[in-house]
Short mmCIF file of C-alpha atoms and ligand atoms in Angstrom, two decimals:
data_model
loop_
_atom_site.label_atom_id
_atom_site.label_comp_id
_atom_site.label_asym_id
_atom_site.label_seq_id
_atom_site.Cartn_x
_atom_site.Cartn_y
_atom_site.Cartn_z
CA MET E 376 76.15 86.14 76.77
CA SER E 377 77.24 85.00 79.90
CA PRO E 378 79.91 86.75 81.58
CA MET E 379 83.58 86.69 81.73
CA TRP E 380 85.15 85.19 84.80
CA TRP E 381 86.77 88.63 85.58
CA GLN E 382 84.24 90.12 85.82
CA THR E 383 82.22 88.13 87.82
CA GLY E 384 84.46 86.37 90.11
CA THR E 385 86.97 88.42 93.21
CA ILE E 386 91.01 89.40 92.50
CA TYR E 387 93.58 89.28 95.36
CA GLN E 388 96.52 90.85 95.18
CA ILE E 389 99.22 89.28 97.14
CA TYR E 390 102.74 91.22 97.90
CA PRO E 391 104.67 87.96 97.38
CA ARG E 392 107.59 88.93 100.03
CA SER E 393 104.67 88.88 102.20
CA PHE E 394 102.73 85.97 102.10
CA GLN E 395 104.17 82.82 102.90
CA ASP E 396 107.86 81.85 103.20
CA SER E 397 109.08 78.42 101.86
CA ASN E 398 112.02 78.55 102.68
CA GLY E 399 113.04 80.62 106.29
CA ASP E 400 115.07 83.09 104.63
CA GLY E 401 111.92 85.67 106.24
CA ILE E 402 110.59 86.42 102.39
CA GLY E 403 107.65 85.55 100.89
CA ASP E 404 108.12 83.09 97.69
CA LEU E 405 105.76 81.60 95.03
CA GLU E 406 106.45 78.41 96.66
CA GLY E 407 105.10 79.74 100.46
CA ILE E 408 102.38 80.85 97.70
CA ARG E 409 101.28 77.43 96.26
CA GLN E 410 101.25 77.02 99.90
CA ARG E 411 98.41 78.72 100.89
CA LEU E 412 96.36 78.48 97.58
CA ASP E 413 94.01 76.43 99.78
CA TYR E 414 94.20 79.56 101.86
CA LEU E 415 92.52 81.77 98.84
CA ALA E 416 90.23 78.90 97.96
CA TRP E 417 88.69 79.05 101.32
CA LEU E 418 88.36 82.24 100.91
CA GLY E 419 86.97 82.65 98.12
CA VAL E 420 88.26 84.49 95.89
CA ASP E 421 89.06 83.88 91.70
CA ALA E 422 92.38 85.05 90.84
CA ILE E 423 95.46 86.10 92.04
CA TRP E 424 96.95 89.37 91.44
CA ILE E 425 100.56 88.57 91.96
CA SER E 426 102.85 91.53 91.78
CA PRO E 427 106.31 91.40 90.45
CA VAL E 428 108.51 88.00 91.33
CA TYR E 429 110.61 89.58 87.94
CA PRO E 430 114.59 89.74 88.23
CA SER E 431 115.47 92.54 89.57
CA PRO E 432 118.46 93.86 92.51
CA MET E 433 115.06 95.09 94.27
CA HIS E 434 115.41 98.40 94.13
CA ASP E 435 112.26 99.36 94.11
CA PHE E 436 111.26 95.77 95.66
CA GLY E 437 110.74 94.35 92.22
CA TYR E 438 109.46 97.10 89.79
CA ASP E 439 113.23 96.85 88.81
CA VAL E 440 113.15 94.67 86.28
CA THR E 441 116.33 92.55 85.21
CA ASP E 442 114.83 89.77 83.16
CA TYR E 443 111.29 89.87 81.60
CA CYS E 444 111.32 86.20 80.85
CA GLY E 445 113.01 85.04 84.88
CA ILE E 446 111.99 84.09 88.78
CA ASP E 447 113.95 85.82 90.75
CA PRO E 448 115.98 83.89 92.65
CA ILE E 449 114.41 85.27 96.24
CA PHE E 450 110.57 83.63 94.44
CA GLY E 451 111.66 80.79 93.85
CA SER E 452 112.49 79.70 89.83
CA LEU E 453 110.57 79.20 86.27
CA GLU E 454 109.63 75.69 87.41
CA SER E 455 107.95 76.46 90.96
CA PHE E 456 106.43 79.15 89.00
CA ASP E 457 104.87 76.62 86.59
CA ARG E 458 104.05 74.58 89.94
CA LEU E 459 102.34 77.26 91.22
CA ILE E 460 100.37 77.77 87.88
CA GLU E 461 98.98 74.29 87.56
CA GLU E 462 98.22 73.65 91.31
CA ALA E 463 96.27 77.52 91.06
CA HIS E 464 94.39 76.27 87.68
CA GLN E 465 93.95 72.68 89.38
CA LYS E 466 91.82 74.84 91.73
CA GLN E 467 90.15 77.46 89.75
CA LEU E 468 91.62 80.01 90.48
CA LYS E 469 94.02 82.33 87.95
CA ILE E 470 97.43 83.74 87.93
CA ILE E 471 97.51 88.16 87.37
CA LEU E 472 101.48 88.94 86.28
CA ASP E 473 102.07 92.55 87.42
CA PHE E 474 103.66 93.30 83.59
CA VAL E 475 106.39 96.66 84.04
CA PRO E 476 106.67 97.60 80.89
CA ASN E 477 107.55 101.48 81.97
CA HIS E 478 110.11 100.60 83.04
CA THR E 479 113.23 98.19 83.71
CA SER E 480 115.95 97.86 86.01
CA ILE E 481 119.73 100.09 85.80
CA GLU E 482 121.06 96.00 85.02
CA HIS E 483 118.94 95.48 82.89
CA PRO E 484 120.95 94.06 79.77
CA TRP E 485 118.80 96.84 77.12
CA PHE E 486 119.72 99.03 79.84
CA LYS E 487 123.23 98.44 79.97
CA ALA E 488 124.18 97.99 75.63
CA SER E 489 121.78 100.61 75.53
CA ARG E 490 123.84 103.12 78.16
CA ARG E 491 127.27 101.90 76.84
CA SER E 492 127.58 104.88 73.75
CA ARG E 493 125.54 106.91 71.31
CA ALA E 494 125.10 105.00 69.08
CA ASP E 495 125.12 101.47 70.44
CA PRO E 496 121.52 99.80 68.18
CA LYS E 497 120.00 100.25 71.52
CA ARG E 498 120.69 103.87 72.61
CA ASP E 499 116.71 104.36 71.68
CA TRP E 500 115.30 102.00 73.99
CA TYR E 501 115.25 103.55 76.41
CA ILE E 502 115.25 108.36 76.27
CA TRP E 503 118.61 110.13 76.47
CA ARG E 504 119.03 113.72 75.40
CA ASP E 505 121.35 116.12 76.04
CA ALA E 506 121.63 118.93 79.12
CA ALA E 507 120.02 122.12 79.37
CA PRO E 508 122.41 125.00 78.12
CA ASP E 509 123.01 125.43 81.83
CA GLY E 510 124.67 121.57 81.74
CA GLY E 511 121.16 120.64 83.28
CA PRO E 512 118.21 118.97 83.02
CA PRO E 513 116.50 118.66 79.88
CA ASN E 514 113.06 120.57 81.77
CA ASN E 515 111.56 120.25 85.04
CA TRP E 516 110.05 117.21 85.34
CA ILE E 517 110.48 115.84 89.26
CA SER E 518 110.30 111.90 89.88
CA ASN E 519 107.78 110.01 91.31
CA PHE E 520 109.64 109.76 94.13
CA GLY E 521 111.19 113.26 94.59
CA GLY E 522 114.02 115.34 92.42
CA SER E 523 114.61 115.88 88.80
CA THR E 524 113.13 112.37 86.81
CA TRP E 525 116.87 113.36 84.58
CA ALA E 526 119.74 110.77 86.00
CA TRP E 527 123.60 112.05 84.10
CA ASP E 528 124.88 109.47 82.76
CA ALA E 529 128.87 111.18 81.74
CA GLY E 530 129.68 108.02 80.24
CA SER E 531 127.70 109.05 77.12
CA GLY E 532 127.27 112.41 78.01
CA GLN E 533 123.99 112.73 77.95
CA TYR E 534 120.81 112.64 80.78
CA TYR E 535 118.50 109.42 80.64
CA TYR E 536 114.76 110.30 82.07
CA HIS E 537 112.98 108.17 84.77
CA ALA E 538 110.06 108.81 85.92
CA TYR E 539 111.20 106.52 89.46
CA LEU E 540 114.48 106.37 91.01
CA ALA E 541 117.52 105.98 89.12
CA GLU E 542 117.70 103.04 88.73
CA GLN E 543 114.81 102.55 86.59
CA PRO E 544 115.51 103.86 84.07
CA ASP E 545 112.49 104.92 81.24
CA LEU E 546 111.75 102.75 78.28
CA ASN E 547 111.20 104.22 75.01
CA TRP E 548 108.17 103.13 73.73
CA ARG E 549 108.63 105.15 70.67
CA THR E 550 110.26 102.32 70.32
CA PRO E 551 109.52 99.68 67.80
CA ASP E 552 111.89 97.93 68.76
CA VAL E 553 110.92 97.64 71.85
CA ARG E 554 106.92 97.40 71.95
CA ALA E 555 107.60 94.29 69.60
CA ALA E 556 110.60 93.07 72.62
CA MET E 557 107.58 93.32 75.09
CA HIS E 558 104.86 91.67 72.84
CA GLU E 559 106.72 88.58 73.19
CA VAL E 560 107.40 89.07 76.98
CA LEU E 561 103.78 89.11 76.91
CA ARG E 562 103.36 86.02 74.26
CA PHE E 563 106.60 84.81 76.54
CA TRP E 564 103.86 83.88 80.01
CA LEU E 565 101.07 83.87 77.51
CA ARG E 566 102.26 80.79 76.73
CA ARG E 567 103.47 79.61 79.72
CA GLY E 568 99.11 79.83 80.84
CA VAL E 569 99.04 82.86 82.34
CA ASP E 570 95.03 84.80 82.67
CA GLY E 571 96.60 88.74 82.90
CA PHE E 572 98.46 90.60 83.44
CA ARG E 573 98.53 93.85 85.85
CA VAL E 574 100.00 96.73 84.12
CA ASP E 575 102.76 99.16 86.06
CA VAL E 576 101.72 102.66 85.39
CA ILE E 577 100.59 102.15 82.27
CA TRP E 578 99.13 105.92 82.55
CA HIS E 579 103.11 106.96 82.38
CA LEU E 580 104.06 104.64 78.95
CA MET E 581 104.36 107.39 76.91
CA LYS E 582 105.47 110.89 76.84
CA ASP E 583 104.97 114.23 75.40
CA ALA E 584 106.83 114.14 72.02
CA ALA E 585 108.29 117.29 73.13
CA PHE E 586 109.06 117.14 76.35
CA ARG E 587 107.78 120.56 77.18
CA ASP E 588 107.64 121.91 81.32
CA ASN E 589 105.42 120.17 83.29
CA PRO E 590 103.22 123.66 84.61
CA ARG E 591 103.25 124.40 88.49
CA ASN E 592 100.64 123.23 90.61
CA PRO E 593 98.64 126.17 92.09
CA ASP E 594 97.39 123.82 94.84
CA TRP E 595 101.46 122.45 95.95
CA THR E 596 101.68 122.85 99.92
CA THR E 597 105.29 121.86 101.05
CA ASP E 598 104.07 119.13 102.72
CA ALA E 599 102.92 116.53 99.79
CA PRO E 600 104.96 115.08 97.86
CA GLU E 601 107.52 116.91 95.28
CA ILE E 602 105.76 115.00 92.44
CA ASP E 603 103.10 117.00 93.04
CA ARG E 604 104.62 120.88 93.30
CA LEU E 605 104.56 120.24 88.72
CA LEU E 606 101.30 118.82 87.26
CA GLN E 607 102.71 116.07 85.22
CA THR E 608 100.78 117.61 82.23
CA TYR E 609 103.32 116.62 79.78
CA SER E 610 104.86 113.46 81.34
CA THR E 611 102.03 111.09 82.22
CA ASP E 612 98.50 110.59 79.81
CA GLN E 613 99.39 111.42 76.64
CA PRO E 614 96.86 110.83 73.52
CA GLU E 615 99.21 107.88 71.64
CA VAL E 616 99.52 105.50 74.75
CA HIS E 617 95.82 103.87 73.77
CA GLU E 618 97.23 102.88 71.14
CA VAL E 619 100.38 100.88 72.35
CA ILE E 620 98.43 100.54 74.70
CA ALA E 621 95.54 98.49 71.68
CA GLY E 622 98.91 96.62 71.17
CA MET E 623 99.07 94.53 74.00
CA ARG E 624 95.68 94.47 74.05
CA LEU E 625 96.19 92.68 70.42
CA VAL E 626 98.69 90.22 71.47
CA LEU E 627 96.48 89.67 74.17
CA GLU E 628 93.70 88.58 71.71
CA GLU E 629 96.45 86.44 69.75
CA PHE E 630 95.18 83.96 72.96
CA ASP E 631 92.39 83.51 75.25
CA GLY E 632 91.40 87.33 75.41
CA GLN E 633 92.87 87.32 78.96
CA VAL E 634 92.47 90.17 81.58
CA LEU E 635 94.25 92.43 80.94
CA ILE E 636 94.08 95.71 83.89
CA GLY E 637 96.27 99.34 83.57
CA GLU E 638 97.09 100.63 86.86
CA ILE E 639 95.36 104.31 86.30
CA TYR E 640 95.44 107.63 88.33
CA LEU E 641 93.60 110.44 87.35
CA PRO E 642 90.57 111.95 87.68
CA VAL E 643 87.75 109.34 86.17
CA GLU E 644 86.70 111.12 82.82
CA ARG E 645 90.37 110.89 82.14
CA LEU E 646 90.02 107.32 83.83
CA VAL E 647 87.07 105.60 81.05
CA THR E 648 89.71 106.39 78.22
CA TYR E 649 91.80 103.37 78.93
CA TYR E 650 89.60 101.38 77.57
CA GLY E 651 90.26 102.62 74.45
CA THR E 652 88.32 103.03 71.86
CA ASN E 653 85.35 99.99 70.50
CA LEU E 654 87.16 98.38 74.10
CA MET E 655 89.77 97.69 72.93
CA GLY E 656 92.39 99.05 75.80
CA ALA E 657 92.31 98.00 78.94
CA HIS E 658 89.56 95.77 80.67
CA LEU E 659 89.92 96.80 83.09
CA PRO E 660 91.54 99.85 84.04
CA PHE E 661 91.77 100.26 88.10
CA ASN E 662 89.03 102.19 89.61
CA PHE E 663 91.41 103.78 92.82
CA GLN E 664 89.26 106.32 93.81
CA LEU E 665 87.62 104.82 97.35
CA LEU E 666 91.84 105.13 98.38
CA ASN E 667 91.36 108.79 98.89
CA ALA E 668 88.14 108.87 98.84
CA ALA E 669 86.80 110.50 101.89
CA TRP E 670 84.67 108.58 104.34
CA THR E 671 81.50 109.60 104.02
CA ALA E 672 78.26 108.20 101.97
CA PRO E 673 77.38 111.84 100.62
CA HIS E 674 81.04 111.27 99.50
CA ILE E 675 80.97 107.84 98.73
CA ALA E 676 77.50 107.71 96.92
CA GLU E 677 78.67 110.57 94.54
CA LEU E 678 82.24 109.50 93.40
CA ILE E 679 79.62 105.39 92.81
CA VAL E 680 77.00 107.82 90.78
CA ARG E 681 80.28 109.90 88.95
CA TYR E 682 81.91 106.54 88.03
CA GLU E 683 79.18 104.56 86.56
CA GLY E 684 77.68 107.70 84.87
CA ALA E 685 81.48 107.68 83.00
CA LEU E 686 81.38 104.99 81.97
CA PRO E 687 81.97 104.01 78.48
CA GLN E 688 78.79 101.51 76.67
CA GLY E 689 79.91 97.70 77.47
CA GLY E 690 82.46 98.73 79.89
CA TRP E 691 83.03 96.69 82.84
CA PRO E 692 83.41 98.46 86.62
CA ASN E 693 85.96 97.76 89.17
CA TRP E 694 86.80 98.94 92.38
CA VAL E 695 90.31 98.56 94.50
CA LEU E 696 90.21 99.99 98.31
CA SER E 697 93.87 99.24 99.05
CA ASN E 698 97.01 97.96 97.57
CA HIS E 699 100.74 97.29 98.75
CA ASP E 700 101.75 101.40 97.97
CA ARG E 701 98.25 102.85 99.99
CA PRO E 702 97.74 102.77 103.72
CA ARG E 703 95.36 99.83 103.70
CA ILE E 704 91.96 100.60 104.35
CA ALA E 705 91.98 100.09 107.79
CA ALA E 706 94.37 102.15 108.28
CA ARG E 707 92.47 104.79 107.09
CA VAL E 708 89.09 104.28 108.31
CA GLY E 709 89.19 102.20 111.64
CA PRO E 710 88.51 98.15 112.14
CA ALA E 711 84.88 99.27 112.81
CA GLN E 712 84.25 100.96 109.68
CA ALA E 713 87.22 98.13 107.42
CA ARG E 714 83.54 96.23 107.37
CA VAL E 715 81.79 97.86 105.99
CA ALA E 716 84.28 99.05 104.12
CA ALA E 717 84.11 95.88 103.02
CA MET E 718 81.06 95.15 102.39
CA LEU E 719 80.45 98.17 100.55
CA LEU E 720 83.71 96.65 97.78
CA LEU E 721 81.69 93.10 97.51
CA THR E 722 78.84 94.83 96.52
CA LEU E 723 79.44 97.36 93.91
CA ARG E 724 79.37 96.80 90.73
CA GLY E 725 81.61 95.22 89.01
CA THR E 726 84.82 93.07 89.83
CA PRO E 727 86.87 93.44 93.46
CA THR E 728 89.67 94.30 93.73
CA LEU E 729 90.58 92.62 98.00
CA TYR E 730 94.86 92.77 99.47
CA TYR E 731 96.20 90.35 101.45
CA GLY E 732 95.79 91.17 105.09
CA ASP E 733 92.56 93.53 104.82
CA GLU E 734 90.49 90.52 105.35
CA LEU E 735 92.28 90.15 108.71
CA GLY E 736 91.84 93.85 108.80
CA ILE E 737 94.92 94.87 109.49
CA GLY E 738 95.54 98.58 110.16
CA HIS E 739 98.28 101.09 109.70
CA VAL E 740 100.98 98.61 111.59
CA GLU E 741 104.13 101.03 112.47
CA ILE E 742 107.70 100.12 111.55
CA ALA E 743 111.09 101.68 113.17
CA PRO E 744 113.63 104.13 111.71
CA ASP E 745 116.23 101.27 111.60
CA ARG E 746 113.36 99.07 109.73
CA ILE E 747 111.90 101.15 106.64
CA ARG E 748 112.52 98.95 103.87
CA ASP E 749 110.28 101.35 101.04
CA PRO E 750 113.05 103.88 99.11
CA TRP E 751 110.19 106.89 98.47
CA ALA E 752 110.04 106.75 102.72
CA LYS E 753 114.27 107.26 102.52
CA ARG E 754 114.20 109.84 99.52
CA GLU E 755 111.56 112.14 101.02
CA PRO E 756 111.40 111.24 104.90
CA GLY E 757 108.99 112.80 107.18
CA LEU E 758 105.92 113.03 104.86
CA GLY E 759 104.11 109.41 105.47
CA VAL E 760 104.61 108.90 102.07
CA GLY E 761 106.13 104.86 103.25
CA ARG E 762 104.31 102.11 101.61
CA ASP E 763 106.35 100.00 104.66
CA PRO E 764 103.10 100.25 106.56
CA SER E 765 101.02 98.22 103.78
CA ARG E 766 103.26 95.41 103.01
CA THR E 767 103.91 93.69 106.21
CA PRO E 768 103.20 89.87 106.52
CA MET E 769 100.37 87.83 105.98
CA GLN E 770 99.44 86.25 109.29
CA TRP E 771 98.27 83.28 109.20
CA ASP E 772 98.71 81.65 113.31
CA ALA E 773 99.95 82.98 116.37
CA SER E 774 103.60 81.27 116.60
CA ALA E 775 106.36 82.14 116.23
CA PHE E 776 106.80 84.82 113.22
CA ALA E 777 103.07 84.23 112.90
CA GLY E 778 103.68 81.41 110.87
CA PHE E 779 105.06 83.26 107.51
CA SER E 780 107.65 82.14 108.72
CA THR E 781 110.56 80.27 110.94
CA HIS E 782 113.12 83.69 110.60
CA GLU E 783 112.20 87.37 111.57
CA PRO E 784 110.61 88.74 108.86
CA TRP E 785 111.99 91.58 106.24
CA LEU E 786 108.69 93.35 107.91
CA PRO E 787 107.15 93.46 110.76
CA LEU E 788 104.36 91.74 111.84
CA THR E 789 101.27 93.59 113.99
CA PRO E 790 101.70 93.83 117.53
CA ASP E 791 98.97 91.95 118.34
CA TYR E 792 99.31 89.39 115.75
CA GLU E 793 98.26 86.87 117.67
CA ALA E 794 94.79 87.78 117.67
CA ARG E 795 94.58 88.98 114.49
CA ASN E 796 95.48 86.05 112.31
CA VAL E 797 94.07 83.19 109.94
CA ALA E 798 93.68 80.43 112.54
CA VAL E 799 92.28 81.82 115.13
CA MET E 800 89.82 84.49 113.24
CA SER E 801 88.58 81.72 111.04
CA LYS E 802 87.59 80.41 114.36
CA ASP E 803 85.35 83.43 114.78
CA LYS E 804 82.23 83.98 113.04
CA THR E 805 82.28 87.28 114.47
CA SER E 806 85.93 88.39 112.63
CA ILE E 807 86.05 90.41 110.25
CA LEU E 808 87.36 87.30 108.21
CA CYS E 809 84.39 85.57 108.06
CA LEU E 810 82.92 88.44 108.03
CA ILE E 811 84.55 88.85 104.22
CA ARG E 812 84.65 85.44 103.82
CA SER E 813 80.36 84.87 103.46
CA LEU E 814 80.17 87.82 101.19
CA LEU E 815 82.38 86.58 99.12
CA HIS E 816 80.81 83.04 98.45
CA TYR E 817 76.63 85.29 98.42
CA ARG E 818 78.73 87.38 95.81
CA ARG E 819 79.68 84.14 94.08
CA GLY E 820 76.06 83.12 94.03
CA HIS E 821 74.45 85.85 94.23
CA ALA E 822 74.00 86.84 90.44
CA PRO E 823 72.86 90.37 91.85
CA LEU E 824 76.52 91.01 93.31
CA SER E 825 78.03 89.77 90.23
CA GLN E 826 76.46 90.58 88.03
CA GLY E 827 73.35 92.41 88.73
CA GLY E 828 73.25 96.54 88.12
CA TRP E 829 73.36 99.34 90.64
CA HIS E 830 70.62 101.24 91.98
CA LEU E 831 70.76 104.31 94.33
CA LEU E 832 68.71 104.09 96.85
CA SER E 833 69.80 106.30 100.03
CA ARG E 834 72.53 108.81 100.13
CA GLU E 835 71.91 110.55 102.82
CA SER E 836 74.08 112.07 105.55
CA ASP E 837 74.52 108.82 107.19
CA ILE E 838 73.43 106.21 105.48
CA LEU E 839 74.63 104.66 101.94
CA ALA E 840 71.97 102.43 100.29
CA TYR E 841 72.30 100.78 96.93
CA GLU E 842 70.00 98.00 94.83
CA ARG E 843 71.56 95.28 93.66
CA ARG E 844 69.24 93.87 90.78
CA ASN E 845 69.05 91.24 88.13
CA GLY E 846 65.80 90.20 86.28
CA ASP E 847 62.80 89.71 89.46
CA ASP E 848 66.18 89.35 91.96
CA ARG E 849 66.89 91.89 94.25
CA ILE E 850 69.54 92.82 97.12
CA VAL E 851 69.89 95.91 98.88
CA VAL E 852 72.85 97.49 100.82
CA VAL E 853 72.18 99.11 103.88
CA LEU E 854 75.34 100.91 105.55
CA ASN E 855 75.39 102.78 108.22
CA PHE E 856 79.39 104.83 107.66
CA THR E 857 78.43 106.19 111.13
CA ALA E 858 79.70 105.09 114.81
CA ASP E 859 75.68 106.35 116.54
CA PRO E 860 72.76 103.68 116.14
CA GLN E 861 70.34 104.32 112.63
CA ALA E 862 67.17 103.54 111.56
CA TRP E 863 67.06 104.11 107.31
CA SER E 864 63.63 103.45 105.82
CA GLY E 865 63.29 102.19 101.99
CA PRO E 866 61.74 100.34 99.10
CA LEU E 867 61.31 97.55 100.77
CA SER E 868 58.75 94.57 100.87
CA THR E 869 57.42 93.01 103.87
CA LYS E 870 58.58 90.29 103.76
CA ALA E 871 62.75 91.43 103.35
CA ARG E 872 65.48 89.00 105.15
CA ILE E 873 68.87 90.06 106.07
CA ALA E 874 71.13 88.02 104.20
CA LEU E 875 73.97 89.14 106.37
CA SER E 876 74.96 91.54 108.81
CA THR E 877 78.66 93.33 109.63
CA TYR E 878 78.56 91.82 113.11
CA GLY E 879 77.62 88.72 111.86
CA ASP E 880 74.05 87.41 113.75
CA ARG E 881 70.67 89.18 112.47
CA ARG E 882 70.39 86.59 109.46
CA GLY E 883 67.48 85.49 108.15
CA ASP E 884 65.73 88.35 110.27
CA PHE E 885 62.97 89.84 108.86
CA VAL E 886 63.86 93.17 108.40
CA GLY E 887 60.44 95.73 108.78
CA PRO E 888 59.61 98.28 106.82
CA ALA E 889 61.94 100.25 108.94
CA VAL E 890 65.64 98.82 109.12
CA SER E 891 67.97 99.76 112.71
CA LEU E 892 71.06 99.59 112.04
CA ARG E 893 73.49 99.19 115.17
CA PRO E 894 76.77 101.08 114.85
CA ASN E 895 79.44 100.85 112.10
CA GLU E 896 76.74 98.24 110.55
CA GLY E 897 76.33 97.41 107.58
CA LEU E 898 73.40 94.87 106.20
CA LEU E 899 72.19 92.76 103.20
CA ILE E 900 68.54 92.12 102.60
CA GLU E 901 66.71 90.32 99.61
CA GLN E 902 64.09 91.62 98.69
CA ALA E 903 61.06 88.66 98.43
C1 LIG S 2147 103.55 101.74 90.67
C2 LIG S 2147 103.73 100.69 91.32
O1 LIG S 2147 102.79 99.92 92.24
C3 LIG S 2147 104.74 100.86 92.37
O2 LIG S 2147 104.94 99.95 93.82
C4 LIG S 2147 105.82 101.05 92.70
O3 LIG S 2147 106.95 101.41 93.63
C5 LIG S 2147 105.91 102.54 90.57
N1 LIG S 2147 104.87 101.53 89.97
C6 LIG S 2147 106.65 102.09 89.92
O4 LIG S 2147 107.11 101.03 88.99
CA1 LIG S 2148 111.94 82.58 101.22
#
């Protein structure tokens, strides 16, 4: 069977507020994305996942939805969406939407009805509970953004549950009408031509039926976010969730088997259960292990081996290096290792997800206190949990506001944006942008990388080496995780040649029996 596009292709995540502004309000929009489709085709990605663009009061920047079947005027309209999807498809680019089924906005008409009275037909669409005997919240659960997960509604005299902000009440997925309504939402977008969904916090959808208290986390320290004070034993990852996901999957199967991606932060052994019974769960349960991994060759080798070993038969792997919720890769490992990381991401087995701006090597962007926008950063200041540094505008050229907008952008640019932008870096063959573009095109043209097997060759203390093989075609990847020169002797043929170095040179060089690596160098080697 030939592989699906979402297996061989690369996904590119766009945070729509920050990609391209088309109307001069300092906020990115759908028309802006449309204008940049040629860039994405040039870069060599296959699909774009767009973070939420639905109508929203933006308490959590779109992850608080008031209408699942609309587009917020900040981002455009259904017409601009249709135009985007049509042009993307003309350019062979797929569009993946962000589906946010765990919670709505507090302003969603469903919630407004639900809170009106205990007798309202929509009361059970959300999670309402009586106060504890002392008048306090029904249990000890903690919101992901700090504080109790329960908000008191004086009007109807009960608490409602919110895993995130109080402005984001959780839907009750035990209510059949909720499932039916949300399935209709999926069909609405599938009929409009979307190629799949990334499902927000999919492991949260079902909570313990008895709402038992979560146990304490013995490892919590006061410098960690409050959510980590408890283990999420009863609030997430409940067995019933798999049936809910299978229900979504069946809706997709009514169409052409569009891709279902699940956002899941769980240990590998739990994560892989989200492929579902008979693989009828998520096609791609997002694999976030690289987001927090200690950046050493033995550790990365170990996690790849464990992940490969944990995958169910037929389950397709995937890898994520950065996203809009975590520090960017270059902020975590520095600019030199960010290139090694890019080679790792784009040569592992499974679908890679690349985060916009990482191709420019954007690192940590300092956000002045008066420019902080992230609600989590505002609620838990001083812990470094703020997500604004990873959401700054894409940098297109050296003009004012980096070609992102004609107006001061909603978040700052990097101080070095005049050099760190697409126009400048696309002309520099040694830039990380050209490296990532070369990797993407190489991956697309070489079946060992896009669909071949993975085999560990070395996990010496400083070097990670592995082989990708498809039939007789073999490609070896050697990554130097240190800032020192290294030598590596591996099972290379005498005719083995370098196809790509993270430095952008050495192409076509024979490597000989011992490969020499410069500091922070990664090499892609073709076995002959
Ligand atoms: C996960 C999203 O990625 C994050 O940005 C958001 O704040 C929460 N889910 C709540 O929807
Ligand atoms: Ca705009």
